[in-house]
Short mmCIF file of C-alpha atoms and ligand atoms in Angstrom, two decimals:
data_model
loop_
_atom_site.label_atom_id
_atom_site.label_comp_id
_atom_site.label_asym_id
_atom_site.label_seq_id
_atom_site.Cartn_x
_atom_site.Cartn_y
_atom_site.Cartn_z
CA UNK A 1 27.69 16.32 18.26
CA UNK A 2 25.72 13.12 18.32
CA UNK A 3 24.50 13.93 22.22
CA UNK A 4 21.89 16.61 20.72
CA UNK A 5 19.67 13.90 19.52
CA UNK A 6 17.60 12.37 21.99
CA UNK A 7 16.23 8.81 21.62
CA UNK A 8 13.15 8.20 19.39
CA UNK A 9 10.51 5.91 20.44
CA UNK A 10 10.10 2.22 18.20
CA UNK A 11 8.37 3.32 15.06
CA UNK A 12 4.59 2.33 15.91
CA UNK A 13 4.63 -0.43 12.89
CA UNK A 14 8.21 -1.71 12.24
CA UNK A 15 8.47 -1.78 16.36
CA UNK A 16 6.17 -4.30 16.57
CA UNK A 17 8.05 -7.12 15.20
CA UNK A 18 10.80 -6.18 17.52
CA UNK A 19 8.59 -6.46 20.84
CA UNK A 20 6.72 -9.84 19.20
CA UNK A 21 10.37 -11.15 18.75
CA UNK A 22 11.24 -10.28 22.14
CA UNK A 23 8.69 -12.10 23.77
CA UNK A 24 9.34 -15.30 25.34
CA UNK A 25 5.52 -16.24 25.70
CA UNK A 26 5.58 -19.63 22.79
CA UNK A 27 1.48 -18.65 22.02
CA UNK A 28 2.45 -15.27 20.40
CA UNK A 29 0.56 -14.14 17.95
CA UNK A 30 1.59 -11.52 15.48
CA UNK A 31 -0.45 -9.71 13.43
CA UNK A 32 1.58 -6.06 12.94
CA UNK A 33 3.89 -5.40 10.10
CA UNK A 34 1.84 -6.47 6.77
CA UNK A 35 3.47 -9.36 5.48
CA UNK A 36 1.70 -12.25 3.36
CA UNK A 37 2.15 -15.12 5.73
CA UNK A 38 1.04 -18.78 5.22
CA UNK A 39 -0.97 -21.24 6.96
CA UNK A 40 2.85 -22.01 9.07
CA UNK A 41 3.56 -18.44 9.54
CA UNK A 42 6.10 -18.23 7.41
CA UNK A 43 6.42 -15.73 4.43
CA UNK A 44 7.49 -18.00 0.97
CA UNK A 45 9.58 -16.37 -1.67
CA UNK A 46 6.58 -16.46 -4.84
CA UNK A 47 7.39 -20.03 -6.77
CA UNK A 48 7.30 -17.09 -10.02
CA UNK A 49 9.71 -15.12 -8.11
CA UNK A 50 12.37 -18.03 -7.31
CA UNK A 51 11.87 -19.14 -11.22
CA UNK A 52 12.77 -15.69 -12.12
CA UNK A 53 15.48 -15.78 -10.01
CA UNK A 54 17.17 -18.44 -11.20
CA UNK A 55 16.44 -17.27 -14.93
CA UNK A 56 18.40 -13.98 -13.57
CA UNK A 57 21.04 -16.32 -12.04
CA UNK A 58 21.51 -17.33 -15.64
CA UNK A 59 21.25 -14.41 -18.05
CA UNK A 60 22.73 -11.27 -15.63
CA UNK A 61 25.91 -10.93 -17.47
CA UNK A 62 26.69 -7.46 -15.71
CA UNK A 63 26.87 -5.70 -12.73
CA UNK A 64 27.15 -2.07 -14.20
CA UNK A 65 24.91 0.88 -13.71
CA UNK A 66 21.50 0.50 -15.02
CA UNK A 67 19.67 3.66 -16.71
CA UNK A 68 18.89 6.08 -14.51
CA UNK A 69 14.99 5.37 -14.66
CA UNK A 70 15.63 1.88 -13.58
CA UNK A 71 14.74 -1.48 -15.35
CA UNK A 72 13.07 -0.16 -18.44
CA UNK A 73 11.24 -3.93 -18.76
CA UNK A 74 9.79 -3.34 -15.05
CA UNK A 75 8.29 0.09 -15.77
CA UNK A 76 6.67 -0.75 -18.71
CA UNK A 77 5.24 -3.70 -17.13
CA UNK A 78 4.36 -2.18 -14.29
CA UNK A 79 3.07 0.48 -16.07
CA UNK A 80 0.46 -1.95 -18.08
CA UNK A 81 -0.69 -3.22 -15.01
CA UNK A 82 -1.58 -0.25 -13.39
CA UNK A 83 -3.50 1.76 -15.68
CA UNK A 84 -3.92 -1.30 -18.23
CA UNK A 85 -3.05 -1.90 -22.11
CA UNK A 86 -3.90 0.78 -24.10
CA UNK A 87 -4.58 3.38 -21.53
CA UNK A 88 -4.94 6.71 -23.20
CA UNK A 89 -2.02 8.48 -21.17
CA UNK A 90 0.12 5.85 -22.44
CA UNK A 91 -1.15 6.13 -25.89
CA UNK A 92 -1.02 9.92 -25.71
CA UNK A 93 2.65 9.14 -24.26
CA UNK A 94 1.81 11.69 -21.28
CA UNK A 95 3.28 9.26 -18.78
CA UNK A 96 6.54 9.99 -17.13
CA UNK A 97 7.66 6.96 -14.79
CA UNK A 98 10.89 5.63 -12.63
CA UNK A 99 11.71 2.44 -10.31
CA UNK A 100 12.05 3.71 -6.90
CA UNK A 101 13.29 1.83 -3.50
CA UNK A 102 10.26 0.28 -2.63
CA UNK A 103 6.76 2.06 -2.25
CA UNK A 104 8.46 4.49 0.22
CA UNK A 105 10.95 5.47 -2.27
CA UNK A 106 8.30 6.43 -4.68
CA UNK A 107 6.12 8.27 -2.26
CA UNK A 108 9.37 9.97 -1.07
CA UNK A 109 10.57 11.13 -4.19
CA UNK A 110 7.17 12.29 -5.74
CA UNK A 111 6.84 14.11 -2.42
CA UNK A 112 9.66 15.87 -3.20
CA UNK A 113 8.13 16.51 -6.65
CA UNK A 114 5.21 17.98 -5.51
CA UNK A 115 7.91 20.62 -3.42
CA UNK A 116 9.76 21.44 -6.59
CA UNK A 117 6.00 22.12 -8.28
CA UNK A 118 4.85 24.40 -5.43
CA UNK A 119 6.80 24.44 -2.13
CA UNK A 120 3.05 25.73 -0.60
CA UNK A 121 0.96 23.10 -1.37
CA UNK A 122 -0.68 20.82 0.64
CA UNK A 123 -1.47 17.31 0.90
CA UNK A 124 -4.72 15.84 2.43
CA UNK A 125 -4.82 12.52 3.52
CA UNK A 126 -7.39 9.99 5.09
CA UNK A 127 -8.33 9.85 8.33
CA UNK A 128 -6.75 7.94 9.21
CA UNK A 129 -4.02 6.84 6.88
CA UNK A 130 -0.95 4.90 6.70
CA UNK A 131 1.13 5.69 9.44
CA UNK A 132 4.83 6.11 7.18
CA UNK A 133 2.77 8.39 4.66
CA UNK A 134 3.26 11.33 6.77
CA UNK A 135 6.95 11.29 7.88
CA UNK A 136 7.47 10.54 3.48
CA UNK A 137 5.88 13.49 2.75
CA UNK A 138 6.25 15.25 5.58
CA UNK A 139 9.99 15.29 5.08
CA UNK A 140 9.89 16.78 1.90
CA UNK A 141 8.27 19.32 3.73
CA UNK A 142 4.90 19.54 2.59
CA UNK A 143 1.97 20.67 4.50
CA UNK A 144 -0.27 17.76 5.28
CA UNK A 145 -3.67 18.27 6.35
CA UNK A 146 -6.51 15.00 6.91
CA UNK A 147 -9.82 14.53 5.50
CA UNK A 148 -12.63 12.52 7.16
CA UNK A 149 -12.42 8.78 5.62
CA UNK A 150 -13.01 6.23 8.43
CA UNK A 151 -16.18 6.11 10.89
CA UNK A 152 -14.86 3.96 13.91
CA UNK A 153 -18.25 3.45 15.32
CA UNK A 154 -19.78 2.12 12.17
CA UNK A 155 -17.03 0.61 10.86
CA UNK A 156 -17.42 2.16 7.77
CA UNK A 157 -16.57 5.18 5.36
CA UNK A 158 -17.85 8.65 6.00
CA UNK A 159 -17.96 9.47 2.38
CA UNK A 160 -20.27 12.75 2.89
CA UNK A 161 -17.88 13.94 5.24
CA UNK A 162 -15.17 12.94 3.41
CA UNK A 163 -16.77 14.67 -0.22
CA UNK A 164 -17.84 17.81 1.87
CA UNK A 165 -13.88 18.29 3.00
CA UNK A 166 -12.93 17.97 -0.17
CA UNK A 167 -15.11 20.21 -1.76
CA UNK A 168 -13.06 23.31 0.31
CA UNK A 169 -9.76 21.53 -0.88
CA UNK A 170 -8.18 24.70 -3.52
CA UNK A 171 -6.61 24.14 -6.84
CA UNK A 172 -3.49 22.87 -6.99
CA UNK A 173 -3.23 21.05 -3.65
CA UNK A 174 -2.96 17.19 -3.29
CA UNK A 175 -5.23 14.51 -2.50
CA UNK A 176 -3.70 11.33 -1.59
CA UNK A 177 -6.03 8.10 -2.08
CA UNK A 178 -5.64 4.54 -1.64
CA UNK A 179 -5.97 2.69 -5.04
CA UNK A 180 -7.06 -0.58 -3.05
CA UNK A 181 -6.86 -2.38 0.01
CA UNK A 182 -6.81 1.38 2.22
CA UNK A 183 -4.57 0.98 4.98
CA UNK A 184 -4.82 0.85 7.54
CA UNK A 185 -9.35 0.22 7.65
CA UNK A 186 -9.41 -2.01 4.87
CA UNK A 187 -12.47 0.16 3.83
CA UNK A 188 -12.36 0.79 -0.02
CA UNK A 189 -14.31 2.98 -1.76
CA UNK A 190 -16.43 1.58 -4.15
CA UNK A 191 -16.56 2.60 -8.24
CA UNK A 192 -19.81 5.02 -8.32
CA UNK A 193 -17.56 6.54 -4.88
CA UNK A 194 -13.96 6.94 -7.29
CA UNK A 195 -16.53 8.41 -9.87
CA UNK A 196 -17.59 11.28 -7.00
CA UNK A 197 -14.08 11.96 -6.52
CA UNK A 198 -13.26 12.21 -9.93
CA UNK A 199 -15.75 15.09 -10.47
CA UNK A 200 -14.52 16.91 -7.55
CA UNK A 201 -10.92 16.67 -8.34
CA UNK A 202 -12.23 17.99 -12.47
CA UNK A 203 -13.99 20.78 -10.39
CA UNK A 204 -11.72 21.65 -7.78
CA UNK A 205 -8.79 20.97 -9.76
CA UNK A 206 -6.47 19.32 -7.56
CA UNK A 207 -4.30 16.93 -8.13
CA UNK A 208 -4.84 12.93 -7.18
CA UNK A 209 -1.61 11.58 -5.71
CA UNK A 210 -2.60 7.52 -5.60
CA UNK A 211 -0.76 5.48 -3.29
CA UNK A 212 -1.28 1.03 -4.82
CA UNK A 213 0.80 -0.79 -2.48
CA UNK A 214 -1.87 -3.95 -2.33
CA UNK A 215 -3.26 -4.23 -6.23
CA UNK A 216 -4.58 -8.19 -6.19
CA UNK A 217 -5.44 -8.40 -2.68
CA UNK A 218 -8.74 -6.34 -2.67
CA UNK A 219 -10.76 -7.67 -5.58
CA UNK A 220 -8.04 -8.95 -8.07
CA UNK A 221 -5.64 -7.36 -10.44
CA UNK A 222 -7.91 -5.25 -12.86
CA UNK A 223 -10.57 -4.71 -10.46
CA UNK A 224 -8.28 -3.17 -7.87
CA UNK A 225 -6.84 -0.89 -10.31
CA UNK A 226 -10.57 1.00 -11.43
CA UNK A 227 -9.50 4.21 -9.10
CA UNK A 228 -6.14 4.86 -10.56
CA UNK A 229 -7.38 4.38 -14.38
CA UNK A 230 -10.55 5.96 -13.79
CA UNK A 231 -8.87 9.13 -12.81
CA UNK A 232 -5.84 8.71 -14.75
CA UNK A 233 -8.14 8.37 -17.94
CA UNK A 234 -9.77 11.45 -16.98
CA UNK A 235 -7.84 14.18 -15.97
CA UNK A 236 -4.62 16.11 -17.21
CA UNK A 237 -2.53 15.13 -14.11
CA UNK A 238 -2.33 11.89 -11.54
CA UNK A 239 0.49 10.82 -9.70
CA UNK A 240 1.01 7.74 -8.53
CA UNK A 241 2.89 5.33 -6.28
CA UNK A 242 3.06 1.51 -6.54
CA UNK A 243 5.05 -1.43 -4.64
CA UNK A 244 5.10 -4.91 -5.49
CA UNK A 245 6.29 -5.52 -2.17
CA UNK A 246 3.30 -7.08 -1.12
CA UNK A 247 1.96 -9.01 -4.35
CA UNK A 248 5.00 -10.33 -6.09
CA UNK A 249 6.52 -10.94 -2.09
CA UNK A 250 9.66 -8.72 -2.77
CA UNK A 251 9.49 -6.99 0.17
CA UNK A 252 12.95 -6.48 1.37
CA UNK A 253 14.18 -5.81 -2.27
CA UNK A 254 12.38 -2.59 -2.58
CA UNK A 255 10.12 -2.63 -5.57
CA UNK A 256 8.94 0.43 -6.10
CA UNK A 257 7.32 2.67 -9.09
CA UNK A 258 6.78 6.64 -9.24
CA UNK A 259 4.32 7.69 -11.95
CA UNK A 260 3.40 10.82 -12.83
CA UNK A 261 0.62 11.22 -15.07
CA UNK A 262 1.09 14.47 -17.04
CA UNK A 263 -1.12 17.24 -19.53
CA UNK A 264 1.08 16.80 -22.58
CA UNK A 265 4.41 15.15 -24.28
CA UNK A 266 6.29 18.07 -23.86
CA UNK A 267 5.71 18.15 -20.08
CA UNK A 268 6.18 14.47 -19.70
CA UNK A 269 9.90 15.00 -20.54
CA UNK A 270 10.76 17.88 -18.14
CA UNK A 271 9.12 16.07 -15.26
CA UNK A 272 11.03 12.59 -16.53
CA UNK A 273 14.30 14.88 -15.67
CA UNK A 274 13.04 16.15 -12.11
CA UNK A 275 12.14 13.11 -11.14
CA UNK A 276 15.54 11.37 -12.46
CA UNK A 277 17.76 14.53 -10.67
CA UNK A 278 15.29 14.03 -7.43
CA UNK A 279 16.26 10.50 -7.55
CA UNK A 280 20.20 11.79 -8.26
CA UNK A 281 20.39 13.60 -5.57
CA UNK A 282 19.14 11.26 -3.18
CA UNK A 283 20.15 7.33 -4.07
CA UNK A 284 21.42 7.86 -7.97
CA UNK A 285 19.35 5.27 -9.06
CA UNK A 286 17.39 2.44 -7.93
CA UNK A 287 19.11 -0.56 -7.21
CA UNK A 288 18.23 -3.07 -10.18
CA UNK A 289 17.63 -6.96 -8.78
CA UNK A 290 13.64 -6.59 -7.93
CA UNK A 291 13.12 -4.47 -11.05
CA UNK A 292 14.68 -7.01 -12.74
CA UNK A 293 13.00 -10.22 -11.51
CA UNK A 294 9.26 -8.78 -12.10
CA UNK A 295 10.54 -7.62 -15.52
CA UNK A 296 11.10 -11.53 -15.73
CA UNK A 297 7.35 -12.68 -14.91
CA UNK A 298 5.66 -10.07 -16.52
CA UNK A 299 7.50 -10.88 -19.98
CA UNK A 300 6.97 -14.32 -20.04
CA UNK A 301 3.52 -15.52 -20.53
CA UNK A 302 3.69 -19.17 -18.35
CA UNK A 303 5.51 -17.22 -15.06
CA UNK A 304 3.00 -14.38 -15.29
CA UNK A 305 0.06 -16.78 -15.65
CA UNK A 306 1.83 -18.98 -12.21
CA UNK A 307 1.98 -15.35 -10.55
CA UNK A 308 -1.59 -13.98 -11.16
CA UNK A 309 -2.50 -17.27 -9.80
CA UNK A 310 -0.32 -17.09 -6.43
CA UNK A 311 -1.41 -13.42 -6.13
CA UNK A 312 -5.14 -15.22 -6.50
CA UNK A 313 -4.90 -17.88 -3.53
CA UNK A 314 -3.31 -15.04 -1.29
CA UNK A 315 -6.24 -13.17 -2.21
CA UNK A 316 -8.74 -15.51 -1.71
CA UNK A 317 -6.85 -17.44 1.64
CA UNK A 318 -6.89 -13.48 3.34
CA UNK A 319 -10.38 -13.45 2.23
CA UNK A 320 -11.32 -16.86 4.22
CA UNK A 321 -9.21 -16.14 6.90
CA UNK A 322 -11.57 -13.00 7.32
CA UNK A 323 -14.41 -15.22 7.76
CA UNK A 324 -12.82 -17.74 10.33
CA UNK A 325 -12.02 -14.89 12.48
CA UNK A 326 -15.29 -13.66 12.42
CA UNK A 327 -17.21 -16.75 12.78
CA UNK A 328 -14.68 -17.63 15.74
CA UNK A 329 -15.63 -14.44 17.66
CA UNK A 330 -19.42 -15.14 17.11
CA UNK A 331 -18.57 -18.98 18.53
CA UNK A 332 -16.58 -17.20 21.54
CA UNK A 333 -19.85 -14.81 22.37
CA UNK A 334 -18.44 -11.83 21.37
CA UNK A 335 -20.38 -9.16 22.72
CA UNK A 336 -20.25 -7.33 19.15
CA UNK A 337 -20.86 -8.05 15.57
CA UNK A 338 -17.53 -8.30 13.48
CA UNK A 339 -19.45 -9.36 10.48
CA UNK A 340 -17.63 -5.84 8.89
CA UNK A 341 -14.72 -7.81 8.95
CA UNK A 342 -15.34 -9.66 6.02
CA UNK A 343 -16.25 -6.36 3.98
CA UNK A 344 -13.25 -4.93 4.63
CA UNK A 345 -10.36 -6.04 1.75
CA UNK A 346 -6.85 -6.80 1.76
CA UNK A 347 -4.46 -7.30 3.98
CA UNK A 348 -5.73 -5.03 6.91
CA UNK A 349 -8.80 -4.61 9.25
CA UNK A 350 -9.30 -2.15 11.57
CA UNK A 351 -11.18 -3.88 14.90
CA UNK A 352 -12.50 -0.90 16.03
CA UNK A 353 -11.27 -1.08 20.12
CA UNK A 354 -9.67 1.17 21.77
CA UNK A 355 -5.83 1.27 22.00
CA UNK A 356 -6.20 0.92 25.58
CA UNK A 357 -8.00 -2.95 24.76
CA UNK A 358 -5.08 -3.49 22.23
CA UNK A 359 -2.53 -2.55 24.97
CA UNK A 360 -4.15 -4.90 26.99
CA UNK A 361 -4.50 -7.31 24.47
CA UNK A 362 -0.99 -7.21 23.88
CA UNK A 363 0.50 -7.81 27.67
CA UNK A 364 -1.89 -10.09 28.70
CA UNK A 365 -2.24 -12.30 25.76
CA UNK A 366 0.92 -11.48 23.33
CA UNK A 367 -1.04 -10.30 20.90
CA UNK A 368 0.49 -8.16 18.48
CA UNK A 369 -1.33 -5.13 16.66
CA UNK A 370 -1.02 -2.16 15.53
CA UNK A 371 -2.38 0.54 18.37
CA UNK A 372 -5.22 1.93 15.69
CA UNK A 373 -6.46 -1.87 16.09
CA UNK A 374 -5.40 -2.91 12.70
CA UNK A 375 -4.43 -6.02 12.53
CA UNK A 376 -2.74 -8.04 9.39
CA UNK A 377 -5.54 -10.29 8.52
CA UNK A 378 -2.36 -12.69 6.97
CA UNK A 379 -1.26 -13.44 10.66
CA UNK A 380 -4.20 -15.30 11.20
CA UNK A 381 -4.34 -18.94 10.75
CA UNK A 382 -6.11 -22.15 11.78
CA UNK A 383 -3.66 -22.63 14.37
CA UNK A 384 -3.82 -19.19 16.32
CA UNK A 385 -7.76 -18.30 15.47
CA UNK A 386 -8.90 -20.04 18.74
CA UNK A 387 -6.71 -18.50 21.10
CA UNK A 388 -6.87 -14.57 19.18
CA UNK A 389 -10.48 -15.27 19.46
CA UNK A 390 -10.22 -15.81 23.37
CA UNK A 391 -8.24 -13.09 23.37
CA UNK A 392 -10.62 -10.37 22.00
CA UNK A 393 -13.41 -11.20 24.09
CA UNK A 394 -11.60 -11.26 27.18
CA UNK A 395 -10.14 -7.38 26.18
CA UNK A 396 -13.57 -6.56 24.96
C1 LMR B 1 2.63 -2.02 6.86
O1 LMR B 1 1.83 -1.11 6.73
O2 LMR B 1 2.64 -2.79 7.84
C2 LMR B 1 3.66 -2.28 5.79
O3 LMR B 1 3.42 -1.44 4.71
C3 LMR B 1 5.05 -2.24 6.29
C4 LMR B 1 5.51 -0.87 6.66
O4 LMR B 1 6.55 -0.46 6.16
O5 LMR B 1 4.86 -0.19 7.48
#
């Protein structure tokens, strides 16, 4: 039965590493999947994360089935750092929340959610947005539509166009934002911007579905959190997604978090059991380890302290390593200014070439990108800037 299925093409992110891996060339540079990586390349397991681990090493005294919401200690944790202590919705105990598989799992399962809620609805997202988003919610089989978000040609956001498409988007449909970090532009909006699309959600009445996979890497911890409390804080129902792939370095134990922000109590049960049988019927329940080790350094006051500090220096390291590249191109005579580089935040800039340049980029100088022309800004270092630098201008 097998021979019905033809053969897919490498997915356009995850492929990456495969073709970088597979070339011989020694000058390689890779800057596709979005992995922290350090001045040698390499990405280090969190010094807070290894402590935890060996704390886990210690104390784990079973390997039975946890709850079916996952590590209670991670939710609530995470749940504090999202929307902050205190937050109304978790005073008014409206918030209903499970560990997922990673930020996929979360987006997955709330996608499937949103199908149980209203099998016609549909979800608009950036343009353009994270590739994965739209085979997660696209396999739930949601409609998926695109508002305007990213001007290539300016480099920056196209927040009239982007408030005047969402001003035709009907009650009850989705609207899926990036808390921080938007990938894959970098461009974030800014807090009198998450204020404009807080009105228009209160007026148009649909329904804020708030992907965080980067929280620390835009402007810190609290700061990159001001979307998804501003708009948690203010309207009867947010959903959200968060990974601590990225900032706690979990990445291949799948860290995830689904939150659903509901009107009342009452509610916040019945969706806590859709959410739980959605998660039933697809993996049981999330598997515990990750959940388990950020439970760790958010409940003890020295490792969280050591963690907000390495999620700091990533921060601030991406933040320089903005600034070399863009200095280096200026050095090189780039024909172009890249100064937007260093306004974009996080992990991820968007060059602005043509995918015909990064092609090019790619077989003449092994230089490896995303075909959008994002690039992980974390793949940079003092060691390749010269030679990505060369690179660009000669593709330019
Ligand atoms: C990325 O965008 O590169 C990461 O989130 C990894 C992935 O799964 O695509």
């Amino acid at each position: 039965m097998f021979e019905v299925l033809p053969l897919l093409p490498a997915d356009p992110i995850l492929g990456l590493s495969t073709a970088y891996r597979e070339d011989p060339n020694p000058l390689k540079i890779d800057l596709g999947v979005g992995v922290y990586k350090d001045e040698q390349g390499k990405t280090p397991i969190l010094s807070s994360v290894a402590k935890a681990q060996r704390i886990l090493l210690q104390t784990e005294d079973s390997k039975t089935y946890i709850t079916p919401q996952g590590v209670q200690g991670y939710i609530d944790g995470m749940l504090e750092l999202l929307l902050g202590k205190g937050h109304p919705t978790l005073l008014e105990d409206r918030v209903a929340a499970v560990q997922a598989p990673g930020g996929c799992g979360a987006l997955r399962i709330l996608s499937e959610l949103l199908k149980r809620c209203d099998s016609e609805l549909t979800v608009w997202v950036s343009d353009p947005t994270w590739a994965n988003h739209i085979p997660l919610i696209g396999n739930a089989g949601l409609k998926i539509e695109t508002y305007p978000y990213f001007d290539k040609a300016s480099a920056s956001i196209k927040f009239d166009q982007m408030v005047d498409c969402l001003k035709q988007v009907k009650k009850g449909d989705v609207v899926l934002l990036h808390g921080c970090c938007h990938n894959p532009t970098g461009a974030d909006l800014t807090e009198q911007q998450w204020q404009v699309v807080l009105e228009l959600a209160q007026k148009q009445g649909f329904v804020p579905f708030i992907d965080v996979a980067y929280q620390g890497f835009g402007d810190g911890l609290e700061q990159d959190a001001y979307g998804v409390r501003l708009l948690s804080a203010n309207l009867p129902e947010v959903i959200v997604a968060a990974s601590c792939s990225k900032n706690f370095g979990l990445y291949r134990e799948r860290v995830g978090l689904a939150v659903m922000v509901t009107a009342t109590p009452t509610i916040r049960k019945s969706i806590q059991t859709q959410i739980q049988s959605i998660a039933r019927g697809i993996y049981s329940m999330p598997p515990s380890y990750g959940g388990a080790l950020v439970d760790i350094i958010l409940h003890d006051d020295e490792l969280k302290a050591e963690w907000k500090a390495e999620v700091e220096q990533m921060r601030v390291r991406m933040q320089s390593l903005r600034h070399l590249l863009v200095d280096k191109l200026a050095e090189k005579g780039a024909d172009r200014d890249f100064n937007f580089v260093n306004k974009q935040k996080g992990m991820f800039s968007y060059l602005c070439i043509s995918p015909e340049q990064v092609q090019a980029i790619r077989t003449k100088h092994s230089v490896y990108f995303v075909d959008s022309s994002r690039v992980n800004i974390a793949g940079i270092s003092q060691n390749n800037v010269d030679a990505l630098a060369t690179a660009l201008v000669d593709v330019l």
